[in-house]
């Protein structure tokens, strides 16, 4: 009984240290963000080659109940619950919903994702991360987007146990948005697919961030696209 209680306490502590990305702006959880498989457990994705690395959906194909209207060029907060408690990089990707699909029913498959946000660590005696401890990440929606519906993918990679293959923890979700007011000149140089964008042994994914302290860091995936 004592062993069972101890294991339960360890599992609860681990769950509290993890997090989800359930909302954007000042909206309710899972109103515009697709419910993720970790919506109760808070557990991460660890296999970069799994379909879960795309949007980590609990019920693929069902979508969220709403599509959030946003103006191109504005800033949209992507919210963590309770906070981003682990060290590592934060990135946000965007993909335009193709003709004949909606943000609620498109699966996001294919080489369609462009990175629009990436933070970087401060280097020195240790690696410190601007997103660690944050409850929301402000993301600028490119002013040059074509009007229409998009999926917005939040991704935080926790690197505290990332010294071996499969040790990095990915916390992911996808929001459904509709963009208006864009100039329509968006022409990204790099588009990637999920899975496919990352390799488990990429030095930005498999890394010991503690010793020896890295003197540089290269995040996985493409560079950030700008207008």
PDB file of C-alpha atoms in Angstrom:
ATOM      1  CA  UNK A   1       0.000   0.000   0.000  1.00  0.00           C
ATOM      2  CA  UNK A   2       2.807   2.421   0.878  1.00  0.00           C
ATOM      3  CA  UNK A   3       4.543   1.697  -2.452  1.00  0.00           C
ATOM      4  CA  UNK A   4       1.317   2.269  -4.370  1.00  0.00           C
ATOM      5  CA  UNK A   5       0.741   5.576  -2.583  1.00  0.00           C
ATOM      6  CA  UNK A   6       4.310   6.675  -3.305  1.00  0.00           C
ATOM      7  CA  UNK A   7       3.957   5.841  -7.007  1.00  0.00           C
ATOM      8  CA  UNK A   8       0.665   7.747  -7.144  1.00  0.00           C
ATOM      9  CA  UNK A   9       2.299  10.801  -5.591  1.00  0.00           C
ATOM     10  CA  UNK A  10       5.172  10.642  -8.091  1.00  0.00           C
ATOM     11  CA  UNK A  11       2.736  10.427 -11.007  1.00  0.00           C
ATOM     12  CA  UNK A  12       0.738  13.378  -9.685  1.00  0.00           C
ATOM     13  CA  UNK A  13       3.925  15.418  -9.263  1.00  0.00           C
ATOM     14  CA  UNK A  14       4.992  14.604 -12.814  1.00  0.00           C
ATOM     15  CA  UNK A  15       1.597  15.618 -14.197  1.00  0.00           C
ATOM     16  CA  UNK A  16       1.760  18.930 -12.342  1.00  0.00           C
ATOM     17  CA  UNK A  17       5.175  19.636 -13.874  1.00  0.00           C
ATOM     18  CA  UNK A  18       3.732  19.160 -17.363  1.00  0.00           C
ATOM     19  CA  UNK A  19       1.397  21.454 -19.280  1.00  0.00           C
ATOM     20  CA  UNK A  20      -0.964  21.942 -22.177  1.00  0.00           C
ATOM     21  CA  UNK A  21      -1.720  24.724 -24.658  1.00  0.00           C
ATOM     22  CA  UNK A  22      -5.539  24.798 -24.514  1.00  0.00           C
ATOM     23  CA  UNK A  23      -6.501  28.332 -25.529  1.00  0.00           C
ATOM     24  CA  UNK A  24      -5.747  31.464 -27.511  1.00  0.00           C
ATOM     25  CA  UNK A  25      -6.453  35.113 -26.628  1.00  0.00           C
ATOM     26  CA  UNK A  26      -9.034  35.415 -23.822  1.00  0.00           C
ATOM     27  CA  UNK A  27     -11.117  32.410 -24.809  1.00  0.00           C
ATOM     28  CA  UNK A  28     -12.201  29.247 -23.023  1.00  0.00           C
ATOM     29  CA  UNK A  29     -10.039  26.138 -22.990  1.00  0.00           C
ATOM     30  CA  UNK A  30     -10.562  23.966 -26.104  1.00  0.00           C
ATOM     31  CA  UNK A  31     -13.045  26.428 -27.653  1.00  0.00           C
ATOM     32  CA  UNK A  32     -10.764  27.227 -30.595  1.00  0.00           C
ATOM     33  CA  UNK A  33      -7.954  24.759 -29.856  1.00  0.00           C
ATOM     34  CA  UNK A  34      -8.326  21.096 -30.750  1.00  0.00           C
ATOM     35  CA  UNK A  35      -8.498  18.891 -27.660  1.00  0.00           C
ATOM     36  CA  UNK A  36      -5.146  17.155 -27.222  1.00  0.00           C
ATOM     37  CA  UNK A  37      -4.476  13.628 -26.029  1.00  0.00           C
ATOM     38  CA  UNK A  38      -2.852  15.039 -22.898  1.00  0.00           C
ATOM     39  CA  UNK A  39      -5.770  17.278 -21.921  1.00  0.00           C
ATOM     40  CA  UNK A  40      -6.040  15.375 -18.619  1.00  0.00           C
ATOM     41  CA  UNK A  41      -2.628  13.764 -18.152  1.00  0.00           C
ATOM     42  CA  UNK A  42      -0.546  16.734 -19.403  1.00  0.00           C
ATOM     43  CA  UNK A  43       1.930  14.176 -20.764  1.00  0.00           C
ATOM     44  CA  UNK A  44       4.172  14.951 -23.759  1.00  0.00           C
ATOM     45  CA  UNK A  45       4.811  13.508 -27.205  1.00  0.00           C
ATOM     46  CA  UNK A  46       8.263  11.903 -27.384  1.00  0.00           C
ATOM     47  CA  UNK A  47       8.249  10.279 -30.850  1.00  0.00           C
ATOM     48  CA  UNK A  48       8.997  12.800 -33.594  1.00  0.00           C
ATOM     49  CA  UNK A  49       7.901  10.266 -36.220  1.00  0.00           C
ATOM     50  CA  UNK A  50       4.377   9.789 -34.859  1.00  0.00           C
ATOM     51  CA  UNK A  51       1.280  11.528 -36.189  1.00  0.00           C
ATOM     52  CA  UNK A  52       0.845  12.983 -32.695  1.00  0.00           C
ATOM     53  CA  UNK A  53       3.750  15.349 -33.405  1.00  0.00           C
ATOM     54  CA  UNK A  54       1.407  17.334 -35.694  1.00  0.00           C
ATOM     55  CA  UNK A  55      -1.413  18.482 -33.403  1.00  0.00           C
ATOM     56  CA  UNK A  56      -1.463  15.805 -30.672  1.00  0.00           C
ATOM     57  CA  UNK A  57      -5.212  15.447 -31.161  1.00  0.00           C
ATOM     58  CA  UNK A  58      -7.301  13.299 -28.881  1.00  0.00           C
ATOM     59  CA  UNK A  59      -9.874  12.650 -31.615  1.00  0.00           C
ATOM     60  CA  UNK A  60      -8.292  13.357 -35.021  1.00  0.00           C
ATOM     61  CA  UNK A  61     -10.757  14.722 -37.536  1.00  0.00           C
ATOM     62  CA  UNK A  62     -13.209  16.218 -35.062  1.00  0.00           C
ATOM     63  CA  UNK A  63     -11.714  19.693 -34.695  1.00  0.00           C
ATOM     64  CA  UNK A  64     -12.558  22.355 -32.123  1.00  0.00           C
ATOM     65  CA  UNK A  65     -16.018  23.881 -31.847  1.00  0.00           C
ATOM     66  CA  UNK A  66     -15.040  27.325 -33.153  1.00  0.00           C
ATOM     67  CA  UNK A  67     -12.766  29.269 -35.490  1.00  0.00           C
ATOM     68  CA  UNK A  68     -11.232  32.428 -34.012  1.00  0.00           C
ATOM     69  CA  UNK A  69     -11.185  35.622 -36.098  1.00  0.00           C
ATOM     70  CA  UNK A  70      -7.859  37.446 -36.144  1.00  0.00           C
ATOM     71  CA  UNK A  71      -6.468  40.380 -38.129  1.00  0.00           C
ATOM     72  CA  UNK A  72      -3.228  39.915 -40.041  1.00  0.00           C
ATOM     73  CA  UNK A  73      -0.421  41.861 -38.370  1.00  0.00           C
ATOM     74  CA  UNK A  74      -1.977  41.655 -34.912  1.00  0.00           C
ATOM     75  CA  UNK A  75      -0.598  39.838 -31.889  1.00  0.00           C
ATOM     76  CA  UNK A  76      -2.352  36.736 -30.608  1.00  0.00           C
ATOM     77  CA  UNK A  77      -1.557  35.114 -27.268  1.00  0.00           C
ATOM     78  CA  UNK A  78      -1.228  31.330 -27.235  1.00  0.00           C
ATOM     79  CA  UNK A  79      -1.831  30.231 -23.644  1.00  0.00           C
ATOM     80  CA  UNK A  80      -0.217  27.522 -21.528  1.00  0.00           C
ATOM     81  CA  UNK A  81      -1.907  25.811 -18.603  1.00  0.00           C
ATOM     82  CA  UNK A  82      -0.696  26.202 -15.962  1.00  0.00           C
ATOM     83  CA  UNK A  83       2.660  27.482 -17.219  1.00  0.00           C
ATOM     84  CA  UNK A  84       5.629  26.312 -19.293  1.00  0.00           C
ATOM     85  CA  UNK A  85       7.501  24.688 -16.435  1.00  0.00           C
ATOM     86  CA  UNK A  86      10.388  23.027 -18.310  1.00  0.00           C
ATOM     87  CA  UNK A  87      13.443  24.514 -20.078  1.00  0.00           C
ATOM     88  CA  UNK A  88      13.489  24.484 -23.866  1.00  0.00           C
ATOM     89  CA  UNK A  89      12.524  26.340 -27.049  1.00  0.00           C
ATOM     90  CA  UNK A  90       9.081  27.575 -28.027  1.00  0.00           C
ATOM     91  CA  UNK A  91       7.971  27.681 -31.668  1.00  0.00           C
ATOM     92  CA  UNK A  92       4.746  28.438 -33.515  1.00  0.00           C
ATOM     93  CA  UNK A  93       3.872  27.220 -37.007  1.00  0.00           C
ATOM     94  CA  UNK A  94       1.025  28.127 -39.357  1.00  0.00           C
ATOM     95  CA  UNK A  95      -0.617  26.278 -42.253  1.00  0.00           C
ATOM     96  CA  UNK A  96      -3.313  27.538 -44.626  1.00  0.00           C
ATOM     97  CA  UNK A  97      -6.416  25.417 -44.943  1.00  0.00           C
ATOM     98  CA  UNK A  98      -6.746  24.261 -48.567  1.00  0.00           C
ATOM     99  CA  UNK A  99      -9.777  24.867 -50.768  1.00  0.00           C
ATOM    100  CA  UNK A 100     -12.623  22.511 -50.041  1.00  0.00           C
ATOM    101  CA  UNK A 101     -11.630  22.112 -46.373  1.00  0.00           C
ATOM    102  CA  UNK A 102     -12.298  24.075 -43.205  1.00  0.00           C
ATOM    103  CA  UNK A 103     -10.161  24.721 -40.160  1.00  0.00           C
ATOM    104  CA  UNK A 104     -12.460  22.368 -38.264  1.00  0.00           C
ATOM    105  CA  UNK A 105     -12.050  19.350 -40.542  1.00  0.00           C
ATOM    106  CA  UNK A 106      -8.615  19.658 -42.175  1.00  0.00           C
ATOM    107  CA  UNK A 107      -5.991  17.247 -40.853  1.00  0.00           C
ATOM    108  CA  UNK A 108      -2.914  19.412 -41.531  1.00  0.00           C
ATOM    109  CA  UNK A 109      -1.087  16.647 -43.385  1.00  0.00           C
ATOM    110  CA  UNK A 110       1.577  17.407 -45.955  1.00  0.00           C
ATOM    111  CA  UNK A 111       4.406  19.870 -46.473  1.00  0.00           C
ATOM    112  CA  UNK A 112       2.259  22.839 -45.474  1.00  0.00           C
ATOM    113  CA  UNK A 113       3.672  24.235 -42.213  1.00  0.00           C
ATOM    114  CA  UNK A 114       5.739  27.429 -41.921  1.00  0.00           C
ATOM    115  CA  UNK A 115       7.419  28.667 -38.757  1.00  0.00           C
ATOM    116  CA  UNK A 116       6.350  32.161 -37.701  1.00  0.00           C
ATOM    117  CA  UNK A 117       7.792  32.304 -34.163  1.00  0.00           C
ATOM    118  CA  UNK A 118      10.891  30.936 -32.439  1.00  0.00           C
ATOM    119  CA  UNK A 119      12.567  31.876 -29.194  1.00  0.00           C
ATOM    120  CA  UNK A 120      16.225  31.287 -28.409  1.00  0.00           C
ATOM    121  CA  UNK A 121      18.123  30.638 -25.168  1.00  0.00           C
ATOM    122  CA  UNK A 122      20.448  33.006 -23.396  1.00  0.00           C
ATOM    123  CA  UNK A 123      23.865  31.383 -23.133  1.00  0.00           C
ATOM    124  CA  UNK A 124      26.530  31.691 -20.478  1.00  0.00           C
ATOM    125  CA  UNK A 125      27.022  29.816 -17.224  1.00  0.00           C
ATOM    126  CA  UNK A 126      23.760  28.045 -17.989  1.00  0.00           C
ATOM    127  CA  UNK A 127      21.098  27.986 -20.707  1.00  0.00           C
ATOM    128  CA  UNK A 128      18.062  30.078 -19.806  1.00  0.00           C
ATOM    129  CA  UNK A 129      14.888  30.144 -21.875  1.00  0.00           C
ATOM    130  CA  UNK A 130      12.538  33.121 -22.319  1.00  0.00           C
ATOM    131  CA  UNK A 131       9.454  30.880 -22.408  1.00  0.00           C
ATOM    132  CA  UNK A 132      10.158  29.000 -19.182  1.00  0.00           C
ATOM    133  CA  UNK A 133       7.574  29.995 -16.577  1.00  0.00           C
ATOM    134  CA  UNK A 134       5.410  31.812 -19.140  1.00  0.00           C
ATOM    135  CA  UNK A 135       1.635  31.438 -19.131  1.00  0.00           C
ATOM    136  CA  UNK A 136       1.172  32.796 -22.634  1.00  0.00           C
ATOM    137  CA  UNK A 137       3.258  33.374 -25.740  1.00  0.00           C
ATOM    138  CA  UNK A 138       2.528  36.504 -27.854  1.00  0.00           C
ATOM    139  CA  UNK A 139       2.617  35.571 -31.539  1.00  0.00           C
ATOM    140  CA  UNK A 140       2.463  38.101 -34.381  1.00  0.00           C
ATOM    141  CA  UNK A 141       0.230  36.888 -37.204  1.00  0.00           C
ATOM    142  CA  UNK A 142       2.079  37.827 -40.429  1.00  0.00           C
ATOM    143  CA  UNK A 143       0.552  40.915 -42.077  1.00  0.00           C
ATOM    144  CA  UNK A 144       1.159  39.465 -45.541  1.00  0.00           C
ATOM    145  CA  UNK A 145      -0.991  36.344 -45.124  1.00  0.00           C
ATOM    146  CA  UNK A 146      -3.717  35.561 -47.600  1.00  0.00           C
ATOM    147  CA  UNK A 147      -7.154  35.876 -46.054  1.00  0.00           C
ATOM    148  CA  UNK A 148      -8.755  32.600 -45.055  1.00  0.00           C
ATOM    149  CA  UNK A 149      -8.671  29.857 -42.472  1.00  0.00           C
ATOM    150  CA  UNK A 150      -5.491  28.461 -40.913  1.00  0.00           C
ATOM    151  CA  UNK A 151      -4.226  26.042 -38.309  1.00  0.00           C
ATOM    152  CA  UNK A 152      -1.853  27.603 -35.784  1.00  0.00           C
ATOM    153  CA  UNK A 153       0.448  25.074 -34.119  1.00  0.00           C
ATOM    154  CA  UNK A 154       2.099  25.787 -30.752  1.00  0.00           C
ATOM    155  CA  UNK A 155       5.096  23.659 -29.807  1.00  0.00           C
ATOM    156  CA  UNK A 156       7.307  23.689 -26.755  1.00  0.00           C
ATOM    157  CA  UNK A 157      10.223  21.236 -26.565  1.00  0.00           C
ATOM    158  CA  UNK A 158      11.250  20.406 -23.000  1.00  0.00           C
ATOM    159  CA  UNK A 159      14.952  19.545 -22.933  1.00  0.00           C
ATOM    160  CA  UNK A 160      15.549  18.723 -19.277  1.00  0.00           C
ATOM    161  CA  UNK A 161      15.885  14.982 -20.063  1.00  0.00           C
ATOM    162  CA  UNK A 162      16.930  15.226 -23.706  1.00  0.00           C
ATOM    163  CA  UNK A 163      20.434  13.726 -23.606  1.00  0.00           C
ATOM    164  CA  UNK A 164      19.246  10.519 -25.316  1.00  0.00           C
ATOM    165  CA  UNK A 165      16.926   9.613 -28.184  1.00  0.00           C
ATOM    166  CA  UNK A 166      13.312  10.020 -27.100  1.00  0.00           C
ATOM    167  CA  UNK A 167      14.196  12.114 -24.063  1.00  0.00           C
ATOM    168  CA  UNK A 168      12.930  15.429 -25.430  1.00  0.00           C
ATOM    169  CA  UNK A 169       9.312  16.167 -24.539  1.00  0.00           C
ATOM    170  CA  UNK A 170       7.027  17.903 -27.037  1.00  0.00           C
ATOM    171  CA  UNK A 171       4.012  19.863 -25.784  1.00  0.00           C
ATOM    172  CA  UNK A 172       1.787  20.690 -28.751  1.00  0.00           C
ATOM    173  CA  UNK A 173      -1.649  21.882 -29.798  1.00  0.00           C
ATOM    174  CA  UNK A 174      -3.340  23.385 -32.858  1.00  0.00           C
ATOM    175  CA  UNK A 175      -5.723  26.342 -32.876  1.00  0.00           C
ATOM    176  CA  UNK A 176      -8.255  27.100 -35.586  1.00  0.00           C
ATOM    177  CA  UNK A 177      -8.172  30.706 -36.832  1.00  0.00           C
ATOM    178  CA  UNK A 178      -9.603  32.802 -39.642  1.00  0.00           C
ATOM    179  CA  UNK A 179      -7.370  35.609 -40.889  1.00  0.00           C
ATOM    180  CA  UNK A 180      -8.600  38.827 -42.502  1.00  0.00           C
ATOM    181  CA  UNK A 181      -6.906  42.063 -43.538  1.00  0.00           C
ATOM    182  CA  UNK A 182      -3.799  40.399 -44.960  1.00  0.00           C
ATOM    183  CA  UNK A 183      -1.963  41.774 -47.978  1.00  0.00           C
ATOM    184  CA  UNK A 184      -1.988  38.365 -49.660  1.00  0.00           C
ATOM    185  CA  UNK A 185       1.730  38.328 -50.560  1.00  0.00           C
ATOM    186  CA  UNK A 186       2.685  35.505 -48.175  1.00  0.00           C
ATOM    187  CA  UNK A 187       5.176  33.272 -49.956  1.00  0.00           C
ATOM    188  CA  UNK A 188       7.187  31.224 -47.445  1.00  0.00           C
ATOM    189  CA  UNK A 189      10.536  29.835 -48.569  1.00  0.00           C
ATOM    190  CA  UNK A 190      10.324  26.780 -46.333  1.00  0.00           C
ATOM    191  CA  UNK A 191       7.382  24.500 -45.650  1.00  0.00           C
ATOM    192  CA  UNK A 192       7.626  21.313 -43.619  1.00  0.00           C
ATOM    193  CA  UNK A 193       5.406  18.397 -42.701  1.00  0.00           C
ATOM    194  CA  UNK A 194       4.645  16.802 -39.336  1.00  0.00           C
ATOM    195  CA  UNK A 195       5.885  14.147 -38.988  1.00  0.00           C
ATOM    196  CA  UNK A 196       8.870  14.671 -41.254  1.00  0.00           C
ATOM    197  CA  UNK A 197      10.241  18.027 -40.103  1.00  0.00           C
ATOM    198  CA  UNK A 198      12.347  16.643 -37.251  1.00  0.00           C
ATOM    199  CA  UNK A 199      14.902  13.911 -36.651  1.00  0.00           C
ATOM    200  CA  UNK A 200      15.231  12.429 -33.154  1.00  0.00           C
ATOM    201  CA  UNK A 201      18.998  12.974 -33.222  1.00  0.00           C
ATOM    202  CA  UNK A 202      18.888  16.619 -34.311  1.00  0.00           C
ATOM    203  CA  UNK A 203      21.248  18.544 -31.983  1.00  0.00           C
ATOM    204  CA  UNK A 204      18.402  20.865 -31.003  1.00  0.00           C
ATOM    205  CA  UNK A 205      16.357  17.844 -29.853  1.00  0.00           C
ATOM    206  CA  UNK A 206      18.928  15.411 -28.468  1.00  0.00           C
ATOM    207  CA  UNK A 207      21.082  17.574 -26.225  1.00  0.00           C
ATOM    208  CA  UNK A 208      22.441  17.762 -22.698  1.00  0.00           C
ATOM    209  CA  UNK A 209      21.648  21.323 -21.631  1.00  0.00           C
ATOM    210  CA  UNK A 210      23.404  21.021 -18.252  1.00  0.00           C
ATOM    211  CA  UNK A 211      26.950  19.697 -18.677  1.00  0.00           C
ATOM    212  CA  UNK A 212      28.985  20.714 -20.442  1.00  0.00           C
ATOM    213  CA  UNK A 213      26.828  23.795 -20.893  1.00  0.00           C
ATOM    214  CA  UNK A 214      26.329  24.328 -24.644  1.00  0.00           C
ATOM    215  CA  UNK A 215      27.876  27.425 -26.154  1.00  0.00           C
ATOM    216  CA  UNK A 216      25.408  27.524 -29.040  1.00  0.00           C
ATOM    217  CA  UNK A 217      21.969  26.212 -29.894  1.00  0.00           C
ATOM    218  CA  UNK A 218      20.244  25.462 -33.197  1.00  0.00           C
ATOM    219  CA  UNK A 219      16.503  24.775 -32.947  1.00  0.00           C
ATOM    220  CA  UNK A 220      15.000  22.040 -35.106  1.00  0.00           C
ATOM    221  CA  UNK A 221      12.915  22.858 -38.154  1.00  0.00           C
ATOM    222  CA  UNK A 222      13.062  25.672 -40.670  1.00  0.00           C
ATOM    223  CA  UNK A 223      13.931  29.328 -39.984  1.00  0.00           C
ATOM    224  CA  UNK A 224      11.200  31.797 -39.099  1.00  0.00           C
ATOM    225  CA  UNK A 225       9.394  33.182 -42.152  1.00  0.00           C
ATOM    226  CA  UNK A 226       8.847  36.920 -42.444  1.00  0.00           C
ATOM    227  CA  UNK A 227       6.886  39.092 -44.854  1.00  0.00           C
TER     228      UNK A 227
END
